Amino acid sequence: MKITEVKSLESKELIEKIENAETALAKMKLNHQITPLENPSLIKAARRDIARMKTELHQRELNK
């Protein structure tokens, strides 16, 4: 998810996406421990997407 996509979302949508992404990341990590993923860099990409979304949400709270 690119930063332009993150900025275009409303705060409620952003919170929902963060929750969904965190659950998907947890499942991905668990699956990777049991059976290694074909592309383990997906975990890294998911972590970075979550960080982008949380950063944008934090910036919005500071600007209020």
GROMACS .gro file of N, CA and C in nm:
model
  192
    1MET      N    1   0.085  -0.116   0.000
    1MET     CA    2   0.000   0.000   0.000
    1MET      C    3   0.090   0.124   0.000
    2LYS      N    4   0.064   0.212  -0.093
    2LYS     CA    5   0.145   0.333  -0.104
    2LYS      C    6   0.091   0.442  -0.013
    3ILE      N    7   0.174   0.539   0.016
    3ILE     CA    8   0.138   0.646   0.107
    3ILE      C    9   0.022   0.729   0.053
    4THR      N   10   0.011   0.742  -0.079
    4THR     CA   11  -0.100   0.818  -0.136
    4THR      C   12  -0.232   0.748  -0.110
    5GLU      N   13  -0.230   0.615  -0.115
    5GLU     CA   14  -0.351   0.538  -0.086
    5GLU      C   15  -0.389   0.552   0.062
    6VAL      N   16  -0.289   0.554   0.147
    6VAL     CA   17  -0.313   0.565   0.291
    6VAL      C   18  -0.372   0.702   0.323
    7LYS      N   19  -0.319   0.807   0.262
    7LYS     CA   20  -0.367   0.942   0.290
    7LYS      C   21  -0.508   0.964   0.239
    8SER      N   22  -0.550   0.890   0.138
    8SER     CA   23  -0.683   0.909   0.083
    8SER      C   24  -0.793   0.842   0.166
    9LEU      N   25  -0.755   0.755   0.260
    9LEU     CA   26  -0.852   0.687   0.344
    9LEU      C   27  -0.899   0.775   0.459
   10GLU      N   28  -1.022   0.750   0.504
   10GLU     CA   29  -1.071   0.818   0.623
   10GLU      C   30  -1.014   0.749   0.746
   11SER      N   31  -1.021   0.815   0.860
   11SER     CA   32  -0.960   0.761   0.983
   11SER      C   33  -1.020   0.627   1.023
   12LYS      N   34  -1.152   0.614   1.015
   12LYS     CA   35  -1.216   0.488   1.054
   12LYS      C   36  -1.173   0.374   0.962
   13GLU      N   37  -1.166   0.403   0.832
   13GLU     CA   38  -1.121   0.301   0.737
   13GLU      C   39  -0.977   0.262   0.765
   14LEU      N   40  -0.897   0.362   0.801
   14LEU     CA   41  -0.756   0.338   0.829
   14LEU      C   42  -0.740   0.248   0.951
   15ILE      N   43  -0.818   0.273   1.054
   15ILE     CA   44  -0.812   0.189   1.175
   15ILE      C   45  -0.852   0.046   1.142
   16GLU      N   46  -0.956   0.028   1.061
   16GLU     CA   47  -0.999  -0.106   1.021
   16GLU      C   48  -0.891  -0.176   0.941
   17LYS      N   49  -0.828  -0.104   0.849
   17LYS     CA   50  -0.722  -0.164   0.767
   17LYS      C   51  -0.603  -0.205   0.853
   18ILE      N   52  -0.570  -0.124   0.954
   18ILE     CA   53  -0.459  -0.157   1.044
   18ILE      C   54  -0.491  -0.286   1.118
   19GLU      N   55  -0.612  -0.297   1.171
   19GLU     CA   56  -0.650  -0.418   1.244
   19GLU      C   57  -0.645  -0.540   1.154
   20ASN      N   58  -0.698  -0.528   1.032
   20ASN     CA   59  -0.696  -0.641   0.938
   20ASN      C   60  -0.553  -0.680   0.901
   21ALA      N   61  -0.470  -0.580   0.879
   21ALA     CA   62  -0.332  -0.608   0.840
   21ALA      C   63  -0.254  -0.673   0.954
   22GLU      N   64  -0.280  -0.630   1.076
   22GLU     CA   65  -0.212  -0.691   1.191
   22GLU      C   66  -0.253  -0.837   1.208
   23THR      N   67  -0.382  -0.867   1.186
   23THR     CA   68  -0.426  -1.006   1.198
   23THR      C   69  -0.364  -1.090   1.086
   24ALA      N   70  -0.360  -1.034   0.966
   24ALA     CA   71  -0.301  -1.107   0.854
   24ALA      C   72  -0.152  -1.131   0.878
   25LEU      N   73  -0.084  -1.033   0.937
   25LEU     CA   74   0.058  -1.049   0.967
   25LEU      C   75   0.081  -1.159   1.070
   26ALA      N   76  -0.003  -1.163   1.173
   26ALA     CA   77   0.009  -1.267   1.275
   26ALA      C   78  -0.010  -1.406   1.214
   27LYS      N   79  -0.110  -1.419   1.128
   27LYS     CA   80  -0.135  -1.547   1.061
   27LYS      C   81  -0.017  -1.585   0.971
   28MET      N   82   0.036  -1.484   0.901
   28MET     CA   83   0.148  -1.508   0.810
   28MET      C   84   0.270  -1.556   0.889
   29LYS      N   85   0.296  -1.494   1.004
   29LYS     CA   86   0.410  -1.534   1.087
   29LYS      C   87   0.392  -1.677   1.139
   30LEU      N   88   0.271  -1.709   1.181
   30LEU     CA   89   0.244  -1.843   1.232
   30LEU      C   90   0.263  -1.947   1.122
   31ASN      N   91   0.208  -1.919   1.004
   31ASN     CA   92   0.223  -2.011   0.892
   31ASN      C   93   0.370  -2.027   0.852
   32HIS      N   94   0.445  -1.917   0.864
   32HIS     CA   95   0.586  -1.922   0.828
   32HIS      C   96   0.665  -2.008   0.926
   33GLN      N   97   0.625  -2.011   1.052
   33GLN     CA   98   0.693  -2.095   1.150
   33GLN      C   99   0.667  -2.242   1.125
   34ILE      N  100   0.545  -2.272   1.081
   34ILE     CA  101   0.508  -2.412   1.057
   34ILE      C  102   0.566  -2.459   0.924
   35THR      N  103   0.533  -2.387   0.820
   35THR     CA  104   0.581  -2.419   0.687
   35THR      C  105   0.638  -2.291   0.627
   36PRO      N  106   0.766  -2.288   0.595
   36PRO     CA  107   0.826  -2.164   0.542
   36PRO      C  108   0.753  -2.112   0.419
   37LEU      N  109   0.735  -1.981   0.416
   37LEU     CA  110   0.670  -1.918   0.302
   37LEU      C  111   0.762  -1.920   0.181
   38GLU      N  112   0.702  -1.917   0.063
   38GLU     CA  113   0.784  -1.912  -0.058
   38GLU      C  114   0.857  -1.778  -0.066
   39ASN      N  115   0.789  -1.673  -0.020
   39ASN     CA  116   0.847  -1.540  -0.026
   39ASN      C  117   0.840  -1.475   0.113
   40PRO      N  118   0.940  -1.497   0.197
   40PRO     CA  119   0.936  -1.443   0.333
   40PRO      C  120   0.944  -1.290   0.340
   41SER      N  121   0.978  -1.225   0.229
   41SER     CA  122   0.983  -1.079   0.230
   41SER      C  123   0.843  -1.019   0.237
   42LEU      N  124   0.740  -1.101   0.221
   42LEU     CA  125   0.602  -1.053   0.237
   42LEU      C  126   0.576  -1.010   0.381
   43ILE      N  127   0.642  -1.076   0.475
   43ILE     CA  128   0.628  -1.038   0.616
   43ILE      C  129   0.685  -0.898   0.638
   44LYS      N  130   0.800  -0.874   0.579
   44LYS     CA  131   0.864  -0.743   0.589
   44LYS      C  132   0.776  -0.634   0.526
   45ALA      N  133   0.720  -0.663   0.411
   45ALA     CA  134   0.634  -0.567   0.342
   45ALA      C  135   0.508  -0.538   0.424
   46ALA      N  136   0.451  -0.640   0.487
   46ALA     CA  137   0.331  -0.622   0.568
   46ALA      C  138   0.362  -0.535   0.690
   47ARG      N  139   0.476  -0.558   0.754
   47ARG     CA  140   0.515  -0.477   0.869
   47ARG      C  141   0.530  -0.330   0.829
   48ARG      N  142   0.590  -0.307   0.714
   48ARG     CA  143   0.611  -0.170   0.669
   48ARG      C  144   0.479  -0.101   0.632
   49ASP      N  145   0.386  -0.176   0.573
   49ASP     CA  146   0.254  -0.120   0.542
   49ASP      C  147   0.181  -0.079   0.670
   50ILE      N  148   0.189  -0.164   0.771
   50ILE     CA  149   0.125  -0.134   0.899
   50ILE      C  150   0.189  -0.009   0.959
   51ALA      N  151   0.319   0.001   0.951
   51ALA     CA  152   0.389   0.118   1.006
   51ALA      C  153   0.347   0.245   0.932
   52ARG      N  154   0.332   0.237   0.800
   52ARG     CA  155   0.287   0.354   0.723
   52ARG      C  156   0.149   0.399   0.767
   53MET      N  157   0.060   0.302   0.784
   53MET     CA  158  -0.076   0.336   0.824
   53MET      C  159  -0.081   0.395   0.964
   54LYS      N  160  -0.004   0.337   1.056
   54LYS     CA  161  -0.002   0.389   1.194
   54LYS      C  162   0.060   0.529   1.198
   55THR      N  163   0.161   0.552   1.117
   55THR     CA  164   0.224   0.684   1.112
   55THR      C  165   0.125   0.789   1.064
   56GLU      N  166   0.052   0.757   0.958
   56GLU     CA  167  -0.047   0.852   0.906
   56GLU      C  168  -0.157   0.878   1.009
   57LEU      N  169  -0.201   0.776   1.078
   57LEU     CA  170  -0.304   0.792   1.180
   57LEU      C  171  -0.253   0.881   1.294
   58HIS      N  172  -0.128   0.860   1.333
   58HIS     CA  173  -0.069   0.941   1.439
   58HIS      C  174  -0.056   1.087   1.396
   59GLN      N  175  -0.017   1.109   1.271
   59GLN     CA  176  -0.005   1.246   1.218
   59GLN      C  177  -0.141   1.317   1.220
   60ARG      N  178  -0.245   1.244   1.186
   60ARG     CA  179  -0.380   1.303   1.188
   60ARG      C  180  -0.421   1.342   1.330
   61GLU      N  181  -0.386   1.258   1.428
   61GLU     CA  182  -0.419   1.290   1.567
   61GLU      C  183  -0.342   1.412   1.615
   62LEU      N  184  -0.219   1.427   1.573
   62LEU     CA  185  -0.139   1.543   1.612
   62LEU      C  186  -0.190   1.673   1.549
   63ASN      N  187  -0.244   1.661   1.428
   63ASN     CA  188  -0.291   1.780   1.357
   63ASN      C  189  -0.428   1.829   1.405
   64LYS      N  190  -0.496   1.751   1.485
   64LYS     CA  191  -0.629   1.792   1.533
   64LYS      C  192  -0.623   1.910   1.624
   0.00000   0.00000   0.00000
